[in-house]
Short mmCIF file of C-alpha atoms and ligand atoms in Angstrom, two decimals:
data_model
loop_
_atom_site.label_atom_id
_atom_site.label_comp_id
_atom_site.label_asym_id
_atom_site.label_seq_id
_atom_site.Cartn_x
_atom_site.Cartn_y
_atom_site.Cartn_z
CA UNK A 1 14.37 4.72 17.22
CA UNK A 2 16.23 3.81 14.08
CA UNK A 3 17.77 0.36 13.79
CA UNK A 4 20.81 0.72 11.58
CA UNK A 5 20.95 -1.38 8.42
CA UNK A 6 24.27 -2.93 9.31
CA UNK A 7 22.78 -4.22 12.57
CA UNK A 8 20.09 -6.01 10.58
CA UNK A 9 22.70 -7.51 8.28
CA UNK A 10 24.79 -8.66 11.23
CA UNK A 11 21.79 -10.33 12.77
CA UNK A 12 20.78 -11.94 9.47
CA UNK A 13 24.29 -13.26 8.83
CA UNK A 14 24.36 -14.94 12.22
CA UNK A 15 20.98 -16.57 11.61
CA UNK A 16 21.50 -17.38 7.93
CA UNK A 17 22.78 -20.96 8.06
CA UNK A 18 19.99 -22.14 10.26
CA UNK A 19 17.44 -20.31 8.13
CA UNK A 20 18.80 -21.70 4.86
CA UNK A 21 18.36 -25.28 6.08
CA UNK A 22 14.74 -24.67 6.99
CA UNK A 23 14.01 -22.72 3.82
CA UNK A 24 15.55 -25.39 1.57
CA UNK A 25 13.34 -27.96 3.21
CA UNK A 26 10.06 -26.09 2.73
CA UNK A 27 11.04 -25.04 -0.80
CA UNK A 28 11.59 -28.69 -1.66
CA UNK A 29 8.14 -29.56 -0.33
CA UNK A 30 6.12 -27.08 -2.39
CA UNK A 31 5.86 -26.14 -6.08
CA UNK A 32 5.14 -22.46 -6.23
CA UNK A 33 7.79 -21.06 -3.89
CA UNK A 34 8.72 -18.00 -5.96
CA UNK A 35 5.13 -16.99 -6.52
CA UNK A 36 4.36 -17.28 -2.81
CA UNK A 37 7.49 -15.30 -1.85
CA UNK A 38 6.50 -12.50 -4.20
CA UNK A 39 3.03 -12.32 -2.70
CA UNK A 40 4.46 -12.29 0.82
CA UNK A 41 6.84 -9.46 -0.06
CA UNK A 42 3.98 -7.39 -1.47
CA UNK A 43 1.50 -7.94 1.35
CA UNK A 44 1.31 -4.98 3.76
CA UNK A 45 -0.70 -4.58 6.94
CA UNK A 46 -1.47 -1.12 8.28
CA UNK A 47 -0.75 -0.30 11.92
CA UNK A 48 -3.28 1.93 13.66
CA UNK A 49 -1.78 4.90 15.42
CA UNK A 50 -3.66 4.00 18.61
CA UNK A 51 -2.03 0.58 18.95
CA UNK A 52 1.43 1.91 19.80
CA UNK A 53 0.71 2.64 23.44
CA UNK A 54 -0.75 0.58 26.25
CA UNK A 55 -4.47 0.05 25.87
CA UNK A 56 -5.63 -0.85 29.34
CA UNK A 57 -9.15 -1.83 30.28
CA UNK A 58 -11.92 0.08 32.00
CA UNK A 59 -10.41 -1.14 35.27
CA UNK A 60 -6.94 0.22 34.78
CA UNK A 61 -4.02 0.97 32.54
CA UNK A 62 -0.43 -0.04 33.18
CA UNK A 63 1.80 1.98 30.86
CA UNK A 64 5.12 0.41 29.98
CA UNK A 65 7.22 3.50 29.27
CA UNK A 66 8.67 5.03 26.12
CA UNK A 67 5.24 5.41 24.49
CA UNK A 68 5.08 7.80 21.53
CA UNK A 69 4.20 11.32 22.68
CA UNK A 70 2.99 12.66 19.36
CA UNK A 71 2.19 11.69 15.79
CA UNK A 72 5.82 12.04 14.69
CA UNK A 73 6.92 9.49 17.27
CA UNK A 74 4.10 7.15 16.28
CA UNK A 75 5.31 7.30 12.69
CA UNK A 76 8.86 6.58 13.89
CA UNK A 77 7.67 3.53 15.80
CA UNK A 78 5.82 2.12 12.80
CA UNK A 79 8.82 2.93 10.60
CA UNK A 80 10.95 0.86 12.96
CA UNK A 81 8.50 -2.07 12.78
CA UNK A 82 8.47 -1.80 9.00
CA UNK A 83 12.27 -1.78 8.85
CA UNK A 84 12.23 -5.02 10.86
CA UNK A 85 9.55 -6.89 8.92
CA UNK A 86 8.90 -4.99 5.68
CA UNK A 87 5.24 -5.89 6.12
CA UNK A 88 3.85 -2.92 8.05
CA UNK A 89 4.21 -0.21 5.45
CA UNK A 90 1.13 1.83 6.32
CA UNK A 91 -0.34 3.83 9.16
CA UNK A 92 -4.00 4.35 9.98
CA UNK A 93 -4.91 7.54 11.85
CA UNK A 94 -7.73 8.22 14.26
CA UNK A 95 -9.02 11.76 14.33
CA UNK A 96 -8.94 13.63 16.70
CA UNK A 97 -6.35 11.47 18.50
CA UNK A 98 -3.80 12.17 15.77
CA UNK A 99 -4.57 15.47 14.08
CA UNK A 100 -1.77 16.17 11.58
CA UNK A 101 -1.01 19.83 12.40
CA UNK A 102 1.40 20.13 9.51
CA UNK A 103 0.30 17.68 6.83
CA UNK A 104 3.20 18.08 4.41
CA UNK A 105 5.74 17.57 7.20
CA UNK A 106 3.88 14.46 8.42
CA UNK A 107 3.61 13.13 4.89
CA UNK A 108 7.32 13.61 4.28
CA UNK A 109 8.24 11.93 7.56
CA UNK A 110 6.06 8.91 6.71
CA UNK A 111 7.59 8.71 3.23
CA UNK A 112 11.09 8.68 4.77
CA UNK A 113 10.06 5.52 6.59
CA UNK A 114 8.42 4.03 3.50
CA UNK A 115 4.94 4.38 5.01
CA UNK A 116 1.65 5.14 3.30
CA UNK A 117 -1.51 6.51 4.90
CA UNK A 118 -4.13 3.83 5.12
CA UNK A 119 -7.79 4.44 6.03
CA UNK A 120 -8.62 7.48 8.14
CA UNK A 121 -10.80 6.74 11.17
CA UNK A 122 -13.40 9.12 12.51
CA UNK A 123 -14.34 9.17 16.17
CA UNK A 124 -17.89 9.94 17.22
CA UNK A 125 -17.84 7.48 20.10
CA UNK A 126 -16.27 9.88 22.59
CA UNK A 127 -16.97 13.48 23.51
CA UNK A 128 -13.94 15.70 23.04
CA UNK A 129 -13.06 18.63 25.29
CA UNK A 130 -14.91 21.72 24.12
CA UNK A 131 -17.31 19.75 21.92
CA UNK A 132 -20.68 21.45 21.71
CA UNK A 133 -23.09 18.50 21.69
CA UNK A 134 -22.75 15.09 23.32
CA UNK A 135 -22.69 11.65 21.68
CA UNK A 136 -24.05 10.01 24.80
CA UNK A 137 -27.14 8.83 22.89
CA UNK A 138 -25.41 8.19 19.61
CA UNK A 139 -23.96 10.22 16.78
CA UNK A 140 -25.18 9.51 13.23
CA UNK A 141 -28.35 7.88 14.62
CA UNK A 142 -29.13 10.60 17.17
CA UNK A 143 -32.73 11.74 17.51
CA UNK A 144 -31.41 15.31 17.54
CA UNK A 145 -30.58 16.58 14.06
CA UNK A 146 -27.96 19.01 15.38
CA UNK A 147 -25.99 16.12 16.92
CA UNK A 148 -26.16 14.23 13.66
CA UNK A 149 -24.91 17.27 11.80
CA UNK A 150 -21.99 17.66 14.19
CA UNK A 151 -21.01 14.01 13.61
CA UNK A 152 -21.39 14.35 9.83
CA UNK A 153 -19.21 17.48 9.84
CA UNK A 154 -16.58 15.63 11.85
CA UNK A 155 -16.44 12.84 9.29
CA UNK A 156 -16.11 15.35 6.46
CA UNK A 157 -13.27 17.01 8.34
CA UNK A 158 -11.56 13.62 8.67
CA UNK A 159 -11.83 13.15 4.90
CA UNK A 160 -10.14 16.54 4.44
CA UNK A 161 -7.22 15.55 6.67
CA UNK A 162 -6.97 12.32 4.73
CA UNK A 163 -6.84 14.10 1.37
CA UNK A 164 -3.93 16.21 2.63
CA UNK A 165 -2.04 13.07 3.64
CA UNK A 166 -2.78 11.01 0.55
CA UNK A 167 -5.11 8.53 2.23
CA UNK A 168 -7.83 7.02 0.06
CA UNK A 169 -10.39 5.69 2.47
CA UNK A 170 -12.51 6.52 5.49
CA UNK A 171 -13.46 3.96 8.11
CA UNK A 172 -16.63 4.67 10.02
CA UNK A 173 -17.14 2.72 13.19
CA UNK A 174 -20.11 3.79 15.27
CA UNK A 175 -20.76 3.09 18.91
CA UNK A 176 -24.39 4.02 18.19
CA UNK A 177 -27.08 1.77 19.57
CA UNK A 178 -29.07 1.40 22.75
CA UNK A 179 -28.54 -0.05 26.20
CA UNK A 180 -32.15 -0.85 27.04
CA UNK A 181 -35.25 -2.14 25.29
CA UNK A 182 -37.54 0.68 24.27
CA UNK A 183 -34.74 3.26 24.22
CA UNK A 184 -34.64 3.39 20.42
CA UNK A 185 -36.94 2.98 17.49
CA UNK A 186 -34.75 0.61 15.43
CA UNK A 187 -36.10 1.75 12.08
CA UNK A 188 -35.70 5.43 12.85
CA UNK A 189 -32.18 4.83 14.15
CA UNK A 190 -31.36 3.02 10.90
CA UNK A 191 -32.91 5.75 8.73
CA UNK A 192 -31.12 8.55 10.57
CA UNK A 193 -27.84 6.68 10.28
CA UNK A 194 -28.37 6.02 6.59
CA UNK A 195 -29.18 9.67 5.87
CA UNK A 196 -26.10 10.78 7.80
CA UNK A 197 -23.91 8.28 5.99
CA UNK A 198 -25.31 9.51 2.67
CA UNK A 199 -24.13 13.02 3.45
CA UNK A 200 -20.66 11.77 4.36
CA UNK A 201 -20.60 9.59 1.25
CA UNK A 202 -21.37 12.57 -0.96
CA UNK A 203 -18.28 14.34 0.44
CA UNK A 204 -16.00 11.42 -0.54
CA UNK A 205 -13.58 12.10 -3.40
CA UNK A 206 -14.20 9.93 -6.45
CA UNK A 207 -11.21 7.69 -5.90
CA UNK A 208 -11.99 7.13 -2.20
CA UNK A 209 -13.68 4.23 -0.46
CA UNK A 210 -15.82 4.30 2.65
CA UNK A 211 -15.67 1.32 5.02
CA UNK A 212 -18.56 0.71 7.39
CA UNK A 213 -17.45 -1.40 10.33
CA UNK A 214 -19.98 -3.43 12.31
CA UNK A 215 -19.79 -4.62 15.88
CA UNK A 216 -22.19 -6.84 17.81
CA UNK A 217 -22.08 -5.05 21.16
CA UNK A 218 -20.11 -2.67 23.37
CA UNK A 219 -20.34 0.10 24.39
CA UNK A 220 -24.06 -0.42 23.83
CA UNK A 221 -25.37 -3.67 25.24
CA UNK A 222 -28.91 -4.05 23.95
CA UNK A 223 -28.68 -3.03 20.30
CA UNK A 224 -26.01 -1.70 17.97
CA UNK A 225 -27.13 0.28 14.94
CA UNK A 226 -24.47 -1.27 12.69
CA UNK A 227 -24.47 -4.54 14.61
CA UNK A 228 -23.59 -7.23 12.11
CA UNK A 229 -22.50 -7.82 8.55
CA UNK A 230 -26.08 -7.94 7.28
CA UNK A 231 -26.76 -4.47 8.60
CA UNK A 232 -23.49 -3.05 7.30
CA UNK A 233 -24.14 -4.71 3.94
CA UNK A 234 -27.62 -3.14 3.76
CA UNK A 235 -26.21 0.33 4.39
CA UNK A 236 -23.31 0.02 1.95
CA UNK A 237 -25.55 -1.37 -0.78
CA UNK A 238 -27.86 1.61 -0.39
CA UNK A 239 -24.92 4.03 -0.30
CA UNK A 240 -23.30 3.06 -3.58
CA UNK A 241 -20.17 1.69 -5.26
CA UNK A 242 -17.67 3.52 -3.06
CA UNK A 243 -19.07 2.00 0.16
CA UNK A 244 -17.89 -1.33 1.56
CA UNK A 245 -18.28 -3.45 4.66
CA UNK A 246 -15.36 -3.73 7.08
CA UNK A 247 -14.87 -6.97 9.01
CA UNK A 248 -13.15 -6.77 12.39
CA UNK A 249 -12.43 -10.28 13.67
CA UNK A 250 -13.45 -9.42 17.24
CA UNK A 251 -16.82 -7.92 16.38
CA UNK A 252 -18.95 -11.05 16.11
CA UNK A 253 -21.09 -13.00 18.53
CA UNK A 254 -19.37 -16.17 19.79
CA UNK A 255 -18.83 -18.95 17.24
CA UNK A 256 -19.92 -16.87 14.24
CA UNK A 257 -18.70 -18.39 10.98
CA UNK A 258 -16.51 -15.47 9.93
CA UNK A 259 -15.01 -17.37 6.99
CA UNK A 260 -18.46 -17.73 5.45
CA UNK A 261 -19.15 -14.02 6.03
CA UNK A 262 -15.98 -12.91 4.20
CA UNK A 263 -16.65 -15.35 1.39
CA UNK A 264 -20.12 -13.93 0.70
CA UNK A 265 -19.04 -10.31 1.08
CA UNK A 266 -16.28 -10.92 -1.45
CA UNK A 267 -18.72 -12.60 -3.80
CA UNK A 268 -20.87 -9.47 -3.64
CA UNK A 269 -17.84 -7.20 -4.18
CA UNK A 270 -18.50 -5.51 -0.84
CA UNK A 271 -15.62 -6.52 1.40
CA UNK A 272 -13.47 -3.41 1.64
CA UNK A 273 -11.62 -3.36 4.95
CA UNK A 274 -10.33 -5.88 7.42
CA UNK A 275 -9.22 -5.54 11.06
CA UNK A 276 -7.03 -8.32 12.46
CA UNK A 277 -6.97 -9.32 16.12
CA UNK A 278 -7.93 -12.39 18.14
CA UNK A 279 -10.46 -12.99 20.84
CA UNK A 280 -11.71 -15.54 23.30
CA UNK A 281 -14.93 -13.78 24.32
CA UNK A 282 -15.72 -10.53 22.51
CA UNK A 283 -13.82 -7.52 21.23
CA UNK A 284 -10.78 -8.65 23.21
CA UNK A 285 -8.28 -7.16 20.73
CA UNK A 286 -5.64 -9.78 21.53
CA UNK A 287 -2.59 -10.65 19.45
CA UNK A 288 -3.53 -12.08 16.03
CA UNK A 289 -3.37 -15.87 16.00
CA UNK A 290 -2.88 -16.20 19.75
CA UNK A 291 -6.21 -17.89 20.52
CA UNK A 292 -7.76 -19.39 17.38
CA UNK A 293 -5.08 -19.89 14.72
CA UNK A 294 -7.10 -22.47 12.78
CA UNK A 295 -10.03 -20.09 12.49
CA UNK A 296 -7.65 -17.44 11.18
CA UNK A 297 -6.41 -19.92 8.60
CA UNK A 298 -9.94 -20.79 7.47
CA UNK A 299 -10.70 -17.08 7.11
CA UNK A 300 -7.53 -16.48 5.10
CA UNK A 301 -8.37 -19.48 2.97
CA UNK A 302 -11.69 -17.87 2.00
CA UNK A 303 -10.05 -14.48 1.53
CA UNK A 304 -7.52 -15.89 -0.93
CA UNK A 305 -10.09 -18.02 -2.72
CA UNK A 306 -12.60 -15.16 -2.93
CA UNK A 307 -10.05 -12.56 -4.04
CA UNK A 308 -8.69 -14.89 -6.71
CA UNK A 309 -12.20 -15.61 -7.97
CA UNK A 310 -12.64 -11.86 -8.50
CA UNK A 311 -9.14 -11.32 -9.89
CA UNK A 312 -8.33 -8.98 -6.99
CA UNK A 313 -4.81 -8.01 -5.99
CA UNK A 314 -4.20 -9.55 -2.55
CA UNK A 315 -2.01 -6.71 -1.36
CA UNK A 316 -4.24 -3.76 -2.15
CA UNK A 317 -7.66 -5.14 -3.05
CA UNK A 318 -8.66 -4.89 0.59
CA UNK A 319 -7.55 -2.46 3.33
CA UNK A 320 -5.71 -4.68 5.83
CA UNK A 321 -5.13 -3.37 9.34
CA UNK A 322 -4.29 -4.67 12.78
CA UNK A 323 -6.76 -3.48 15.39
CA UNK A 324 -5.44 -4.58 18.74
CA UNK A 325 -4.96 -3.34 22.25
CA UNK A 326 -2.13 -4.24 24.57
CA UNK A 327 -2.59 -4.63 28.27
CA UNK A 328 0.24 -6.85 29.40
CA UNK A 329 2.67 -6.99 26.46
CA UNK A 330 4.99 -4.40 25.00
CA UNK A 331 2.77 -2.97 22.21
CA UNK A 332 5.58 -3.03 19.65
CA UNK A 333 6.46 -6.64 20.38
CA UNK A 334 2.78 -7.53 20.20
CA UNK A 335 2.52 -5.86 16.79
CA UNK A 336 5.54 -7.78 15.53
CA UNK A 337 3.92 -11.01 16.72
CA UNK A 338 0.61 -10.05 15.07
CA UNK A 339 2.20 -9.27 11.71
CA UNK A 340 4.15 -12.53 11.88
CA UNK A 341 0.96 -14.50 12.58
CA UNK A 342 -0.77 -12.81 9.63
CA UNK A 343 2.07 -13.60 7.25
CA UNK A 344 2.40 -17.22 8.40
CA UNK A 345 -1.31 -17.76 7.94
CA UNK A 346 -1.47 -15.96 4.60
CA UNK A 347 1.36 -18.23 3.39
CA UNK A 348 -0.55 -21.31 4.57
CA UNK A 349 -3.65 -20.16 2.68
CA UNK A 350 -1.53 -19.72 -0.46
CA UNK A 351 -0.48 -23.37 -0.11
CA UNK A 352 -3.99 -24.80 -0.35
CA UNK A 353 -4.28 -27.03 -3.40
CA UNK A 354 -7.33 -25.33 -4.91
CA UNK A 355 -7.75 -27.66 -7.89
CA UNK A 356 -7.76 -30.74 -5.67
CA UNK A 357 -10.07 -29.06 -3.18
CA UNK A 358 -12.56 -28.25 -5.89
CA UNK A 359 -12.42 -31.79 -7.16
CA UNK A 360 -13.03 -33.14 -3.65
CA UNK A 361 -15.96 -30.75 -3.23
CA UNK A 362 -17.47 -31.81 -6.55
CA UNK A 363 -17.20 -35.46 -5.51
CA UNK A 364 -18.61 -34.79 -2.05
CA UNK A 365 -15.34 -36.22 -0.74
CA UNK A 366 -15.50 -34.61 2.68
CA UNK A 367 -12.49 -36.48 4.02
CA UNK A 368 -10.16 -35.37 1.23
CA UNK A 369 -11.41 -31.79 1.50
CA UNK A 370 -10.46 -31.75 5.17
CA UNK A 371 -7.09 -33.37 4.45
CA UNK A 372 -6.27 -30.67 1.89
CA UNK A 373 -7.05 -27.80 4.24
CA UNK A 374 -5.23 -29.34 7.16
CA UNK A 375 -2.22 -30.24 5.05
CA UNK A 376 -1.78 -26.52 4.37
CA UNK A 377 -2.54 -25.46 7.94
CA UNK A 378 -0.04 -27.92 9.37
CA UNK A 379 2.77 -26.79 7.09
CA UNK A 380 5.37 -24.74 8.91
CA UNK A 381 5.58 -21.65 6.71
CA UNK A 382 7.85 -19.64 8.99
CA UNK A 383 10.92 -20.08 6.79
CA UNK A 384 8.98 -18.81 3.76
CA UNK A 385 7.97 -15.69 5.62
CA UNK A 386 11.54 -15.21 6.88
CA UNK A 387 12.91 -15.64 3.35
CA UNK A 388 10.50 -12.98 2.05
CA UNK A 389 11.83 -10.63 4.71
CA UNK A 390 15.43 -11.48 3.92
CA UNK A 391 14.93 -10.73 0.24
CA UNK A 392 13.39 -7.36 0.99
CA UNK A 393 16.18 -6.27 3.32
CA UNK A 394 14.33 -6.82 6.59
CA UNK A 395 15.17 -9.05 9.56
CA UNK A 396 15.08 -12.83 9.56
CA UNK A 397 13.78 -12.62 13.11
CA UNK A 398 12.29 -9.19 13.87
CA UNK A 399 11.41 -9.89 17.49
CA UNK A 400 14.91 -11.14 18.29
CA UNK A 401 16.44 -7.98 16.81
CA UNK A 402 13.97 -5.80 18.70
CA UNK A 403 15.11 -7.43 21.92
CA UNK A 404 18.83 -7.70 21.26
CA UNK A 405 18.95 -4.07 20.12
CA UNK A 406 17.14 -3.10 23.32
CA UNK A 407 14.65 -0.96 21.43
CA UNK A 408 12.26 -0.47 24.33
CA UNK A 409 15.06 0.53 26.67
CA UNK A 410 16.21 3.06 24.05
CA UNK A 411 12.70 4.47 23.70
CA UNK A 412 12.34 4.85 27.46
CA UNK A 413 15.65 6.72 27.58
CA UNK A 414 14.52 9.02 24.76
CA UNK A 415 10.94 9.61 25.81
CA UNK A 416 10.80 8.83 29.51
CA UNK A 417 9.03 6.29 31.63
CA UNK A 418 5.76 8.12 32.04
CA UNK A 419 4.67 8.96 28.52
CA UNK A 420 1.08 8.26 27.51
CA UNK A 421 0.17 7.81 23.86
CA UNK A 422 -3.21 9.07 22.68
CA UNK A 423 -5.77 6.38 22.03
CA UNK A 424 -8.28 4.46 24.07
C1 LIG B 1 -13.69 -0.27 17.97
C2 LIG B 1 -13.46 -0.64 16.51
C3 LIG B 1 -12.75 0.42 15.75
C4 LIG B 1 -11.63 1.05 16.52
C5 LIG B 1 -12.05 1.43 17.91
C6 LIG B 1 -10.91 2.04 18.70
O1 LIG B 1 -14.07 -1.37 18.72
O2 LIG B 1 -12.76 -1.85 16.44
O3 LIG B 1 -12.22 -0.13 14.54
O4 LIG B 1 -11.31 2.23 15.82
O5 LIG B 1 -12.55 0.30 18.57
MN1 LIG B 2 -11.90 -2.36 14.45
MN1 LIG B 3 -12.99 -3.33 18.07
#
């Protein structure tokens, strides 16, 4: 559903006075307003094509109506989000959930909405109808060479789809592992996986990157073959310069120090991809910033510090994506909230006084170091983020426009109440 430009302007005009007051205040409080605004305008977070419908849990799924019925409609939904916030200018596809039957048509449609194709995702964690061999006991790690070959071929096929669309990266997330002690020989599982990844890596175009995502548990509950950042890092180091680790915020054991993980991966030049979500217990895939906003800030603080230390471009040095699932909220509203939380937190991280922080660290002044971080975290950056949107022709308040324009109602009218988007 297209939201007409004049509707956005109407909404912005009505909200302008209030916004201006708040923006003037924050601008008077900080020094580098223009620089921060520019960075906010440039920063883009990809939306995965599987996050546009209702996720559900293994106990049930409660679809909300108006879900996209095909890839075209998924692109339209993301285009609508991008028109509202100008921060979700990319789409990440999962094959085979979203096979682009006609690549040039799909590419043109995405371009119309100002969208790029972010990382392509392979899927060897489910068996597809008509598939010859099963992934029940793993894919790239499987003890059976023929299963491994099938999974390798699938990944190479995903790369081919990506080339047609203009994507430049492949994300490999494996459900491989074991559910019971004794089921697997850990070293053999690692070696098989490495050999399989090597074959996929050799099919990567020169200007592509491969992201290897780790996850502590689920669907396997005893061991996971790419279970943590150390394991992913070992694989990607062996693979070569085009291979990188991907950090998904929900894929750690409780209380892991994720900010330290991203800092060290950046130092080693091996942080390539990033999946945003939030969690209370495990891979909960909740709205970004809804549970642990301070942790998100500390992670962003290390991301900014580490990227700057390497002279990396914040917007495209790392593949940023939201990886969430929506059980009780409207998925599109949830995505708007997630993008907003990311931008607010990114802006806070940009506010950290790095020179003073370094000085405090060098003097072992623990109290000042904490004050500096919390000063940034407690700054209300919402007006900065809104101003960045205003300047790029998007909405001052995307969620309010989504609601007042009755987007969901419109989508239900267009697509029906009982549509089910492909995905988990
Ligand atoms: C996994 C992981 C992957 C995502 C799948 C759907 O837990 O986060 O990134 O592609 O879920
Ligand atoms: Mn993920
Ligand atoms: Mn996950």
